[in-house]
PDB file of C-alpha atoms in Angstrom:
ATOM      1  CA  UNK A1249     241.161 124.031  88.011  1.00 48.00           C
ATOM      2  CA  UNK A1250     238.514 122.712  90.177  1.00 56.00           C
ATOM      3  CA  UNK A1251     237.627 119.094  90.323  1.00 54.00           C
ATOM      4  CA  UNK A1252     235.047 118.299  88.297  1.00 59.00           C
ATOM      5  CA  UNK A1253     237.769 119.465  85.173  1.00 58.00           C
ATOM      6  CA  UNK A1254     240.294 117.444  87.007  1.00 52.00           C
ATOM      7  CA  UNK A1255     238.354 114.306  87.069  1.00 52.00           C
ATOM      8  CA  UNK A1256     236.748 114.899  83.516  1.00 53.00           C
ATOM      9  CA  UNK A1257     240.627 115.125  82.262  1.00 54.00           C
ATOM     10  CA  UNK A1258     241.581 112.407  84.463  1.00 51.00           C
ATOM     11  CA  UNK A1259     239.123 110.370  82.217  1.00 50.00           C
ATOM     12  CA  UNK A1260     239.973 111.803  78.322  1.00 50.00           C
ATOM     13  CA  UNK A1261     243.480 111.379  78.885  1.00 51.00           C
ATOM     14  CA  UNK A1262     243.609 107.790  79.140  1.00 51.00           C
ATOM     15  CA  UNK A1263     240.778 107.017  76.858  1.00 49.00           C
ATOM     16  CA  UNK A1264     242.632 108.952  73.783  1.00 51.00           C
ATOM     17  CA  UNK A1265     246.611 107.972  74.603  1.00 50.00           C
ATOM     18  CA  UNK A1266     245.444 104.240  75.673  1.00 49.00           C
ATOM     19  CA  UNK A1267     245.963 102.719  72.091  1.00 51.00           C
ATOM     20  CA  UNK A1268     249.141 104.587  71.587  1.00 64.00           C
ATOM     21  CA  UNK A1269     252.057 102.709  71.863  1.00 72.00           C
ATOM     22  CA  UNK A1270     255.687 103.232  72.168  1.00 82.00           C
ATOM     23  CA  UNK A1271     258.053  99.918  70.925  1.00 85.00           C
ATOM     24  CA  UNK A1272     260.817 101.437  73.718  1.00 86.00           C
ATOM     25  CA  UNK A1273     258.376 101.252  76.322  1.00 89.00           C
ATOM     26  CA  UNK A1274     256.944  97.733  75.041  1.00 90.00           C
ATOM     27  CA  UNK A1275     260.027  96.393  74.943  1.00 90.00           C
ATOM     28  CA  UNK A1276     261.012  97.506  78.676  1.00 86.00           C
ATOM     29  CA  UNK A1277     257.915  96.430  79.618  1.00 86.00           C
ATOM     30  CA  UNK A1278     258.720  92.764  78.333  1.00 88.00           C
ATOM     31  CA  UNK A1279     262.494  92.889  79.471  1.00 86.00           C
ATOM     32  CA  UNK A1280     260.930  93.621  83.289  1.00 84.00           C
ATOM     33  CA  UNK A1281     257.847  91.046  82.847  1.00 81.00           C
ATOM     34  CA  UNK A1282     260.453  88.252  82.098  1.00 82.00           C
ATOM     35  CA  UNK A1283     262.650  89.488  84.936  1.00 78.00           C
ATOM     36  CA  UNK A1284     259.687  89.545  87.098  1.00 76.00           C
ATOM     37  CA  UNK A1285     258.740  86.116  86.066  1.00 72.00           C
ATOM     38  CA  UNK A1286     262.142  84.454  86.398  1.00 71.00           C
ATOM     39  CA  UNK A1287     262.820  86.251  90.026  1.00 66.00           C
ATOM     40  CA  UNK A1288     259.284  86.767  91.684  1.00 64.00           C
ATOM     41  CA  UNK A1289     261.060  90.313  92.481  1.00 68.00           C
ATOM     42  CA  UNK A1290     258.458  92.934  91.970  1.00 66.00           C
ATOM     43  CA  UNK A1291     257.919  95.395  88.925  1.00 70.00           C
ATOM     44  CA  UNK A1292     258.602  98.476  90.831  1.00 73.00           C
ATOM     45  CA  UNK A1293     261.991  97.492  92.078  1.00 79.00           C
ATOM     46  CA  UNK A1294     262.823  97.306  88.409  1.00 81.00           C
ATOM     47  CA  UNK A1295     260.572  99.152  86.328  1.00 86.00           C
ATOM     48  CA  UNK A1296     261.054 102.289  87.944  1.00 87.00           C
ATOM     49  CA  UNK A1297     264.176 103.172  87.874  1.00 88.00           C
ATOM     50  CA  UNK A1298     264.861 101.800  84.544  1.00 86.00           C
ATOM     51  CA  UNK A1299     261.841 104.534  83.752  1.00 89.00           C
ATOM     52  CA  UNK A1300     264.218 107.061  84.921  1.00 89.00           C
ATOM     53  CA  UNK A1301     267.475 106.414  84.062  1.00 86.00           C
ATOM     54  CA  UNK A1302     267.039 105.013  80.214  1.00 84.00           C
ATOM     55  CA  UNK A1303     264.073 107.118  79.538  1.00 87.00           C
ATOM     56  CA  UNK A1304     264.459 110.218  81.690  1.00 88.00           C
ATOM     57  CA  UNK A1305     261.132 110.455  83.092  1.00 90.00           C
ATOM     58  CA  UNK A1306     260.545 112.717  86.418  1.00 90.00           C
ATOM     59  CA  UNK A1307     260.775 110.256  89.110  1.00 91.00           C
ATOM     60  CA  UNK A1308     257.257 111.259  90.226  1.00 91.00           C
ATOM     61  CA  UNK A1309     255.633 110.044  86.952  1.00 93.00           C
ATOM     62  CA  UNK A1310     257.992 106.679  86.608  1.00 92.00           C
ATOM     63  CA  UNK A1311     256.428 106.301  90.342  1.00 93.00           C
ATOM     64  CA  UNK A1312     252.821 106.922  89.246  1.00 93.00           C
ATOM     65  CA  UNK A1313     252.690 105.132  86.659  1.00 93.00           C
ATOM     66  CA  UNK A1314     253.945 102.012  88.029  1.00 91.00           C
ATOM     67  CA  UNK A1315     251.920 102.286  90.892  1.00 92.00           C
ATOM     68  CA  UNK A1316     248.863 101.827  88.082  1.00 90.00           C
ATOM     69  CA  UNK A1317     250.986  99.023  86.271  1.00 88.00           C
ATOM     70  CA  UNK A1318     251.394  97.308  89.335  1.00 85.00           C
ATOM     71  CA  UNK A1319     247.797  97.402  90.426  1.00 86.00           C
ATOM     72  CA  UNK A1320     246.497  96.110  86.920  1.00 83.00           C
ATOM     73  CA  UNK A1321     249.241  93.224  87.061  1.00 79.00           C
ATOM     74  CA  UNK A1322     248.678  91.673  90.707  1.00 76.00           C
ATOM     75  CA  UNK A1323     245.157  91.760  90.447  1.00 74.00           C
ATOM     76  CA  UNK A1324     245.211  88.299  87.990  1.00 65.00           C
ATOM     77  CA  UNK A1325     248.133  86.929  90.685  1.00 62.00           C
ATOM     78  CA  UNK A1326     245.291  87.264  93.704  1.00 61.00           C
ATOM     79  CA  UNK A1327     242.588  85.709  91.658  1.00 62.00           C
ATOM     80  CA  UNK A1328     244.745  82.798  91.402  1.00 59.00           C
ATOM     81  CA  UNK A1329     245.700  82.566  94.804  1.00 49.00           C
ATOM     82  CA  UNK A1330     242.439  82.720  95.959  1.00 53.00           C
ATOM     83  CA  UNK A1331     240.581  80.717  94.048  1.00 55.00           C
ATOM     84  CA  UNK A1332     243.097  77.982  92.447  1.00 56.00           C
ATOM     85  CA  UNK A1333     244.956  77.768  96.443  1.00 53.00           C
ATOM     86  CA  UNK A1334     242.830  79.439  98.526  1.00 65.00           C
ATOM     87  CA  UNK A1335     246.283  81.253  99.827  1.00 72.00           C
ATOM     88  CA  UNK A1336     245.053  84.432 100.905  1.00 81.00           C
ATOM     89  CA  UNK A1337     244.997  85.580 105.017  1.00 87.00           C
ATOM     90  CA  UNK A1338     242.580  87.720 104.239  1.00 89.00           C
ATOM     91  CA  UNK A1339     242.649  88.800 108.365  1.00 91.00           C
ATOM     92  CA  UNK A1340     246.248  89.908 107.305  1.00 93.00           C
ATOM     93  CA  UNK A1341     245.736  92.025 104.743  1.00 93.00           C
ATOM     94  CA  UNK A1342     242.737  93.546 106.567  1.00 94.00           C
ATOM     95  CA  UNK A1343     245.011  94.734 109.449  1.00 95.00           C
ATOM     96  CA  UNK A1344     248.208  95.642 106.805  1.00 96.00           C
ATOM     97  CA  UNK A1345     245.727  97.838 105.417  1.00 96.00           C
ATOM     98  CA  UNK A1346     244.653  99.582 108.222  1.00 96.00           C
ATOM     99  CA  UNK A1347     248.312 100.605 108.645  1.00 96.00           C
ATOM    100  CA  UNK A1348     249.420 101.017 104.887  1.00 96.00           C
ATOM    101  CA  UNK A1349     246.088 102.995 103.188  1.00 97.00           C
ATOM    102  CA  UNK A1350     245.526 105.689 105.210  1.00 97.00           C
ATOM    103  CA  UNK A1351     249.132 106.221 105.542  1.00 97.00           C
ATOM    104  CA  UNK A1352     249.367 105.970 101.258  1.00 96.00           C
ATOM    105  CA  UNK A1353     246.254 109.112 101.737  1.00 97.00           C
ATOM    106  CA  UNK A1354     248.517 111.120 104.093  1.00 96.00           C
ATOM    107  CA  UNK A1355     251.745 110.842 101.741  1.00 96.00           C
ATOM    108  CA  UNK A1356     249.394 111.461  98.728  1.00 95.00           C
ATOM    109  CA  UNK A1357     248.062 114.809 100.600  1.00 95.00           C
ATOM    110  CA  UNK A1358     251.314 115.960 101.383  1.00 94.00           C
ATOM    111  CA  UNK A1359     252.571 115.340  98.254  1.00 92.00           C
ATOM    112  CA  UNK A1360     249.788 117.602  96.622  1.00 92.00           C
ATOM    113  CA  UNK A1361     250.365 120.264  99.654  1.00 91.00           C
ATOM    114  CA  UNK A1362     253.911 120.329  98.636  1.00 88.00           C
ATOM    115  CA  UNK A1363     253.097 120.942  95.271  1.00 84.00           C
ATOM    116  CA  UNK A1364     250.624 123.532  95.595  1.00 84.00           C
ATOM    117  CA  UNK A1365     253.117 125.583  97.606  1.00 80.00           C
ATOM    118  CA  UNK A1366     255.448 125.346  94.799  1.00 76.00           C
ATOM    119  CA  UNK A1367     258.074 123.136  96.822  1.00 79.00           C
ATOM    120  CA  UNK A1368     259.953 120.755  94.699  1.00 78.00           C
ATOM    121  CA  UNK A1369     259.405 117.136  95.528  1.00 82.00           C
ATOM    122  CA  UNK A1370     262.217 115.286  93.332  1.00 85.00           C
ATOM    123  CA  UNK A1371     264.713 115.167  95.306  1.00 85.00           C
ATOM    124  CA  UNK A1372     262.247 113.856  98.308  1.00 87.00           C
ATOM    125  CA  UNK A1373     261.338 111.213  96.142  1.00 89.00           C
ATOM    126  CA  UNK A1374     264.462 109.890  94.535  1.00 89.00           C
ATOM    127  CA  UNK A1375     266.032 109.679  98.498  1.00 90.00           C
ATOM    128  CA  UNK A1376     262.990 107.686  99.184  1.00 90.00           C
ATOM    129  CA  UNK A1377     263.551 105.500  95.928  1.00 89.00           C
ATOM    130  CA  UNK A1378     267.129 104.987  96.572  1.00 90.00           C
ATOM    131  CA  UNK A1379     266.288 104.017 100.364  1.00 89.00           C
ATOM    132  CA  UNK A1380     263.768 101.586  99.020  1.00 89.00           C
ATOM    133  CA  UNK A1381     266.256  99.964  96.434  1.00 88.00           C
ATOM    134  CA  UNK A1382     268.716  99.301  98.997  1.00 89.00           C
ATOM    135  CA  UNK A1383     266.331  97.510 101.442  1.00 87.00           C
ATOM    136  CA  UNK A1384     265.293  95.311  98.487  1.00 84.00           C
ATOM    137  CA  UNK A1385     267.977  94.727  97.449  1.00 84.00           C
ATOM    138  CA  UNK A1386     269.169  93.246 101.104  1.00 85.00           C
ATOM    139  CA  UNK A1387     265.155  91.480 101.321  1.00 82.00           C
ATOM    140  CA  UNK A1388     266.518  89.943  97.703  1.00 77.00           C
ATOM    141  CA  UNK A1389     269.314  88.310 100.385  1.00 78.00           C
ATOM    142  CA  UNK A1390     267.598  87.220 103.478  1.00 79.00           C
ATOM    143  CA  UNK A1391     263.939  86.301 101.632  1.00 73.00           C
ATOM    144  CA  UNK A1392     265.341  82.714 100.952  1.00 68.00           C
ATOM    145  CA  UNK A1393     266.945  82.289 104.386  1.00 71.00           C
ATOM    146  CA  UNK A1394     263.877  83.188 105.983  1.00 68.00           C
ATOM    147  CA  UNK A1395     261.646  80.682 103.621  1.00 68.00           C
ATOM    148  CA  UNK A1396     263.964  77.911 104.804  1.00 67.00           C
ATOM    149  CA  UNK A1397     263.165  79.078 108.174  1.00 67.00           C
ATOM    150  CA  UNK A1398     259.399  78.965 107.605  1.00 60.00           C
ATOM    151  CA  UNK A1399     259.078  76.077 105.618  1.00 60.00           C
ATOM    152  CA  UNK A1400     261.242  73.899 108.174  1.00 62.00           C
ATOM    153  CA  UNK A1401     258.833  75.274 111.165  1.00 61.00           C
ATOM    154  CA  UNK A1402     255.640  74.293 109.312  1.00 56.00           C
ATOM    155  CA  UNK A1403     257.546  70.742 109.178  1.00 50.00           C
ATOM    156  CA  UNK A1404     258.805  70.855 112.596  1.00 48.00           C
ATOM    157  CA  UNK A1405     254.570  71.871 113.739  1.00 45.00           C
ATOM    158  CA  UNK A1406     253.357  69.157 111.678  1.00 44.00           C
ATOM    159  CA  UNK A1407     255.460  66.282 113.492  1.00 44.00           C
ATOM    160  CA  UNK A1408     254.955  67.935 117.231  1.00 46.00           C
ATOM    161  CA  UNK A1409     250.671  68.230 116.601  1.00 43.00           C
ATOM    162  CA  UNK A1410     248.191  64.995 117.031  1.00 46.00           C
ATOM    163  CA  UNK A1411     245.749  64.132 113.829  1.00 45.00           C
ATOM    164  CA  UNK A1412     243.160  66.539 114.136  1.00 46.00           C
ATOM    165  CA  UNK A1413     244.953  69.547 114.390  1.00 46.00           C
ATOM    166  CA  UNK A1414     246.618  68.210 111.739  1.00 43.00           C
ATOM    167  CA  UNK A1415     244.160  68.170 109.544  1.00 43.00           C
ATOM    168  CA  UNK A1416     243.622  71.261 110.661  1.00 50.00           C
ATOM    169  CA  UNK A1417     246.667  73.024 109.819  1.00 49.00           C
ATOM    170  CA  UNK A1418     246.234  71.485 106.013  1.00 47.00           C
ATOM    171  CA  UNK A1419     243.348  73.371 105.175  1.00 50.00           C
ATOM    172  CA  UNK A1420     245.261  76.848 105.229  1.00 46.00           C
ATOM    173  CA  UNK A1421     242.256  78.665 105.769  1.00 48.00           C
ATOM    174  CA  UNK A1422     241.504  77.485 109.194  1.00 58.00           C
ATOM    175  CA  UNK A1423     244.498  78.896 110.425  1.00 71.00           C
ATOM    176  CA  UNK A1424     244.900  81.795 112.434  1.00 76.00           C
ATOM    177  CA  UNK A1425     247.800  82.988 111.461  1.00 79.00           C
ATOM    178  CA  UNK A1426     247.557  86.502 114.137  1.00 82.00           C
ATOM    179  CA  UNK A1427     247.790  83.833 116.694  1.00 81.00           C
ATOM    180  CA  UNK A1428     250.921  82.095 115.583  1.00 80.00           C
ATOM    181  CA  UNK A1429     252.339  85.447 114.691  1.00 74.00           C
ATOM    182  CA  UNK A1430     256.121  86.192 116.063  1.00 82.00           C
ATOM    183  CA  UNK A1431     254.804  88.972 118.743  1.00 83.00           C
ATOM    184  CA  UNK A1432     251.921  87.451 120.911  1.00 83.00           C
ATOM    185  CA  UNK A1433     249.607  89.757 121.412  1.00 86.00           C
ATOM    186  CA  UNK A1434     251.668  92.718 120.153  1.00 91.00           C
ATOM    187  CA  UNK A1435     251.284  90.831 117.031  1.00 92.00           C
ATOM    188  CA  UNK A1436     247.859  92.953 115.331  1.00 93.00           C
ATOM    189  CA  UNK A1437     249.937  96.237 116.303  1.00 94.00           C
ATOM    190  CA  UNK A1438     252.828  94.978 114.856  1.00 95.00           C
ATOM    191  CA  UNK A1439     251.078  94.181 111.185  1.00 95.00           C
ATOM    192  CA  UNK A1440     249.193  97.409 111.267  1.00 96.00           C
ATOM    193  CA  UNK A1441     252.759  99.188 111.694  1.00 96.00           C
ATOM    194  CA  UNK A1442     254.618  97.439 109.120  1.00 95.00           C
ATOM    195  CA  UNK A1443     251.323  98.326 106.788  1.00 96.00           C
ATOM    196  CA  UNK A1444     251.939 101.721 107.806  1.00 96.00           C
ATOM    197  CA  UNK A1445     255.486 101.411 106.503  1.00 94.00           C
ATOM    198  CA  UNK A1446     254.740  99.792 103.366  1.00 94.00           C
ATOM    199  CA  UNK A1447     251.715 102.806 102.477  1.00 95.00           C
ATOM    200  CA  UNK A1448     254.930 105.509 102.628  1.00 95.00           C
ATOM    201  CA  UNK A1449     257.362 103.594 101.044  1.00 92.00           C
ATOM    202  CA  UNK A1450     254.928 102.301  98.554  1.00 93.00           C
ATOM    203  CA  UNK A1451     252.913 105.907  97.825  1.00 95.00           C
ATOM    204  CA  UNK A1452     256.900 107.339  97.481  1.00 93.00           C
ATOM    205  CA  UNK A1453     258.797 104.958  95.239  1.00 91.00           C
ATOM    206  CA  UNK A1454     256.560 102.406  93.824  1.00 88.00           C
ATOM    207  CA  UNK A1455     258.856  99.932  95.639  1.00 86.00           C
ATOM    208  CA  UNK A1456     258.000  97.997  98.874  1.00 78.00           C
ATOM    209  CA  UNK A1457     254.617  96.167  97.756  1.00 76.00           C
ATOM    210  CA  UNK A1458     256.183  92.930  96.329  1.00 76.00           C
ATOM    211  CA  UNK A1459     259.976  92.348  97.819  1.00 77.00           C
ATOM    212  CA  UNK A1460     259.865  93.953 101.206  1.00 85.00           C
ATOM    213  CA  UNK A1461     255.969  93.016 101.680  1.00 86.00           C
ATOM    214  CA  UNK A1462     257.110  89.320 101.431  1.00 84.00           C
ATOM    215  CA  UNK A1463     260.052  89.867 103.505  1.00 85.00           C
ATOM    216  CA  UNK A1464     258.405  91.314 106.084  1.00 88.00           C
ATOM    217  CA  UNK A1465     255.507  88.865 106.250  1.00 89.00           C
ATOM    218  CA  UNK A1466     257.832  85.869 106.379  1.00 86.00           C
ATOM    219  CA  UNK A1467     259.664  87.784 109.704  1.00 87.00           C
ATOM    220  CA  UNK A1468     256.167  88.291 110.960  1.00 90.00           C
ATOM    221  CA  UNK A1469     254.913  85.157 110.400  1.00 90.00           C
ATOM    222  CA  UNK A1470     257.236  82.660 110.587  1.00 84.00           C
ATOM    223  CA  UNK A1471     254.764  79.430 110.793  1.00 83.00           C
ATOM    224  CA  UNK A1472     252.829  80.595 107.372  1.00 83.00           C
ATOM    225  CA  UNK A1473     253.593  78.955 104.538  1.00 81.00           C
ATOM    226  CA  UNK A1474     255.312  80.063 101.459  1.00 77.00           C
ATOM    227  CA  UNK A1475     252.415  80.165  99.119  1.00 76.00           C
ATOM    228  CA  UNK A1476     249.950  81.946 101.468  1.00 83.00           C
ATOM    229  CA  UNK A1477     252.385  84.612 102.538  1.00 83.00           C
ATOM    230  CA  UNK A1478     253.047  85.579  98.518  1.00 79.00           C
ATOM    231  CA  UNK A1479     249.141  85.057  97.954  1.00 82.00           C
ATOM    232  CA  UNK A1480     248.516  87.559 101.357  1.00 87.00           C
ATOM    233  CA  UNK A1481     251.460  90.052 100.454  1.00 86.00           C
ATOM    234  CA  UNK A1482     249.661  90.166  96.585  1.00 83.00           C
ATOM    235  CA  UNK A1483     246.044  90.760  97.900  1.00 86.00           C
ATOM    236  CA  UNK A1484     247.204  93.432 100.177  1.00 90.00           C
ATOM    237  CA  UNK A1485     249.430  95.031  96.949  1.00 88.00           C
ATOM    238  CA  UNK A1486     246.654  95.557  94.902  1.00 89.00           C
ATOM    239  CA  UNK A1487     244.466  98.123  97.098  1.00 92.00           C
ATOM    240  CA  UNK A1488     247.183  99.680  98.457  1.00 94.00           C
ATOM    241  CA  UNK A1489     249.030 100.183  94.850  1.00 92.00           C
ATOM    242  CA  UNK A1490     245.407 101.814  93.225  1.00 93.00           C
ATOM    243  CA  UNK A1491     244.746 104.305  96.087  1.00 95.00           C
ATOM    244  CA  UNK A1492     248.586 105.408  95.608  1.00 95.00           C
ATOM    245  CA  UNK A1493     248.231 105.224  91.966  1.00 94.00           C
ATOM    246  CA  UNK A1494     244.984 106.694  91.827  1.00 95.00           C
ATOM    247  CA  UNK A1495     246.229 109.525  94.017  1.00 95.00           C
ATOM    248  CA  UNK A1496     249.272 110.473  91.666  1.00 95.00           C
ATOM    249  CA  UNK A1497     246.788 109.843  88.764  1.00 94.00           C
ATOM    250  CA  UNK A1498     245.163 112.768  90.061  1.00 93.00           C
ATOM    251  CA  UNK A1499     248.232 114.923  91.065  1.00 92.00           C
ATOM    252  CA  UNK A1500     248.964 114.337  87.022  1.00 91.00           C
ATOM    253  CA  UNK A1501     252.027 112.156  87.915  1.00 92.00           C
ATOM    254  CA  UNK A1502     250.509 108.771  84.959  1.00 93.00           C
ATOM    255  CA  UNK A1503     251.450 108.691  81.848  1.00 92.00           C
ATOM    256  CA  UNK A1504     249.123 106.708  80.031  1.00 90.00           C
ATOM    257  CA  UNK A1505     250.928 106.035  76.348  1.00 88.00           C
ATOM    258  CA  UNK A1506     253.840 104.265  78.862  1.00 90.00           C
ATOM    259  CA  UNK A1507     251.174 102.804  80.951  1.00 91.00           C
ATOM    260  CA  UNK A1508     249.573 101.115  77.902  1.00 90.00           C
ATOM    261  CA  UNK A1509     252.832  99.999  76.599  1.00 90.00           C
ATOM    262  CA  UNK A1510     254.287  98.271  79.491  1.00 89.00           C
ATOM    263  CA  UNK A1511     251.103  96.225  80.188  1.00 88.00           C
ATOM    264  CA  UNK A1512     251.508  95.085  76.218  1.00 89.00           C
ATOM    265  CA  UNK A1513     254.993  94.277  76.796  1.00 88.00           C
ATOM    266  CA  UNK A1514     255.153  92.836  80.439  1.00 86.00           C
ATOM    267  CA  UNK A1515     251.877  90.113  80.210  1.00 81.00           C
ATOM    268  CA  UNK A1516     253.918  87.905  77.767  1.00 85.00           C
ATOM    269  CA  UNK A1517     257.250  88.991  79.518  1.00 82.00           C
ATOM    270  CA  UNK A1518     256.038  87.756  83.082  1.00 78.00           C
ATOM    271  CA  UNK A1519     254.774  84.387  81.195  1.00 79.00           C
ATOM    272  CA  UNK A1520     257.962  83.701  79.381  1.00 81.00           C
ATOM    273  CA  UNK A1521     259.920  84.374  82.786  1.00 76.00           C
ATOM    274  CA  UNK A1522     257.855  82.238  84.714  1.00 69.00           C
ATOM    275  CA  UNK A1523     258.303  79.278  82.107  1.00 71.00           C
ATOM    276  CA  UNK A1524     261.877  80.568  82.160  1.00 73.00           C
ATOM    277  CA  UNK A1525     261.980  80.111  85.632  1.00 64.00           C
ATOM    278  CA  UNK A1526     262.234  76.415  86.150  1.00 62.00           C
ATOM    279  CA  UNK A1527     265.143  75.880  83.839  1.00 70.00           C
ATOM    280  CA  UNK A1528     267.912  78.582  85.243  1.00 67.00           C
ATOM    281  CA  UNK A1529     269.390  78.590  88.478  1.00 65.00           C
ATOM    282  CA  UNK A1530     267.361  80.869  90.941  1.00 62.00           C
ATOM    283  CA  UNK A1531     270.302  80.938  93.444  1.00 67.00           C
ATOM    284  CA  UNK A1532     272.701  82.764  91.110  1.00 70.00           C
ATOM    285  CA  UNK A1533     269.899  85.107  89.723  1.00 72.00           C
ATOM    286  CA  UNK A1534     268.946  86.641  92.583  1.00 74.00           C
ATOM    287  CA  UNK A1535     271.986  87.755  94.026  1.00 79.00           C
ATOM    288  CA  UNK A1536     272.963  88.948  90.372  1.00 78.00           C
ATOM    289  CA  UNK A1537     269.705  91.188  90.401  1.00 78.00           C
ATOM    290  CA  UNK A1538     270.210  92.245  94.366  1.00 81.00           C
ATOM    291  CA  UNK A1539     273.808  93.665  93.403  1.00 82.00           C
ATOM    292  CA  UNK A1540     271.814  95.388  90.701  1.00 80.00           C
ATOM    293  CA  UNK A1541     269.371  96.868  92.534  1.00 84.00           C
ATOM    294  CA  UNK A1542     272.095  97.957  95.544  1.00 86.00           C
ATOM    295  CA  UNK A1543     274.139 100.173  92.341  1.00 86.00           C
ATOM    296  CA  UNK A1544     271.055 101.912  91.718  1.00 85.00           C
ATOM    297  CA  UNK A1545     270.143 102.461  94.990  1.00 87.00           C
ATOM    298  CA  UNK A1546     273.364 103.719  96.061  1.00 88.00           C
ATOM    299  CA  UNK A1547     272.964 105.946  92.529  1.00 84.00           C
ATOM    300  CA  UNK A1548     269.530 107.106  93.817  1.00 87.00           C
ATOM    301  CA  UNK A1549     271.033 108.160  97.194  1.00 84.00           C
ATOM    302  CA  UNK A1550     273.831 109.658  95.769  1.00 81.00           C
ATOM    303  CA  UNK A1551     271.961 111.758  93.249  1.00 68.00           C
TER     304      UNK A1551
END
């Protein structure tokens, strides 16, 4: 098939299945929306492996087609960073990106060269998957330690620094956060590698663009606030999310029927949980969810 038939199938497909729905997948899509909501955990940590295990999808679809879900759902998240807090390091995400989407192309392209040799790339996959689990499932643990780290050296700045700079350091978007980075000078080759990490992981599993992004942008920048590094870590998700979903789009891993139903069910879902949010206990959810997500992972691995 050559590509003009891919691309013209690429666009029927999700034109004709789009307003088919499934009340299973609605449903999970609302059940991971609220958990999303309530935990700030991302969709992919949950959503794909419930994908495979309850409704026996191929790992590489449940992968695909989160990777589109995911794109579609973080893009309203940035526009409210952006312009409601002007929270986005947009010199952050420029340099993540020069680590995480050409490495997203090169796992995309050896996904398809595996394929076309007829090589099997499950079991690749669902290793990766159960990898990424686990370290989420440990960022679920240490992402609130290292907040309290941040947020008590952005105090600790404030007190040591005279009026203007100051001032200075209030208007988040003056700051240059490369230069108050944990490595020095190492610190640009140090984002574009942990970019690099996240476009594998990502591109693999689905996993890695919301939990370990923020964990790994709180270790590299310790001195950046809370809001900016979720607001940078979501601007940096959605790019590197539709070039991996886009990618298994074309390598017929998206199914659009279970696309279409899980953004139905997980817009109110991520709404309720947020609301949700303020009223239970964050400190016994998350560890509840992290034990979760370190069964399946082990599952994953052990597959």
């Amino acid at each position: 098939m050559d590509l003009s038939n891919i691309i013209s199938n690429a666009l029927i497909t999700p034109i004709t299945l789009v307003f088919t729905l499934n009340l299973g997948y609605v449903i999970s899509g609302l059940f991971v929306g609220i958990l999303v909501g309530l935990t700030g955990v991302g969709g992919g940590s949950l959503m794909t492996p419930l994908l495979v295990f309850l409704f026996g999808f191929k790992p590489a679809t449940a992968v695909g087609t989160d990777l589109l879900f995911a794109a579609l759902t973080k893009t309203t998240g940035v526009w409210v960073h952006h312009t409601k807090h002007s929270s986005v390091d947009w010199r952050v995400v420029r340099w993540l990106s020069v680590g995480s989407l050409p490495f997203a192309v090169g796992t995309l392209y050896v996904l398809q060269h595996l394929a076309s040799i007829g090589k099997e790339t499950t079991g690749m996959i669902t290793m990766t998957l159960g990898v990424a689990l686990l370290l989420t499932a440990l960022s679920i643990l240490v992402r609130s330690i290292l907040i309290r780290r941040s947020e008590k050296n952005n105090v600790t700045i404030v007190l040591e620094v005279d009026d203007e700079t100051e001032m200075a350091l209030a208007k988040e978007e003056e700051i240059d956060e490369i230069q108050r980075g944990r490595f020095d000078r190492w610190q640009i080759p140090a984002t574009v590698f942990t970019g690099a990490v996240l476009g594998v992981l990502v591109t693999l599993t689905s996993v890695g663009a919301g939990a370990l992004g923020t964990v790994a942008l709180l270790f590299l920048y310790p001195r950046m606030l809370t809001v900016k590094v979720v607001g940078t870590d979501l601007a940096h998700a959605i790019p590197l999310t539709a070039i991996a979903g886009f990618g298994h789009w074309m390598l017929g891993n998206v199914d659009f029927v279970l696309l279409s139903s899980l953004l139905v069910g997980s817009v109110p879902g991520i709404w309720m949980g947020s609301h949700l949010s303020a009223k239970l206990p964050e400190k016994f959810l998350r560890p509840i969810l992290a034990l979760l997500l370190l069964i399946i992972g082990l599952k994953f691995v052990t597959a």
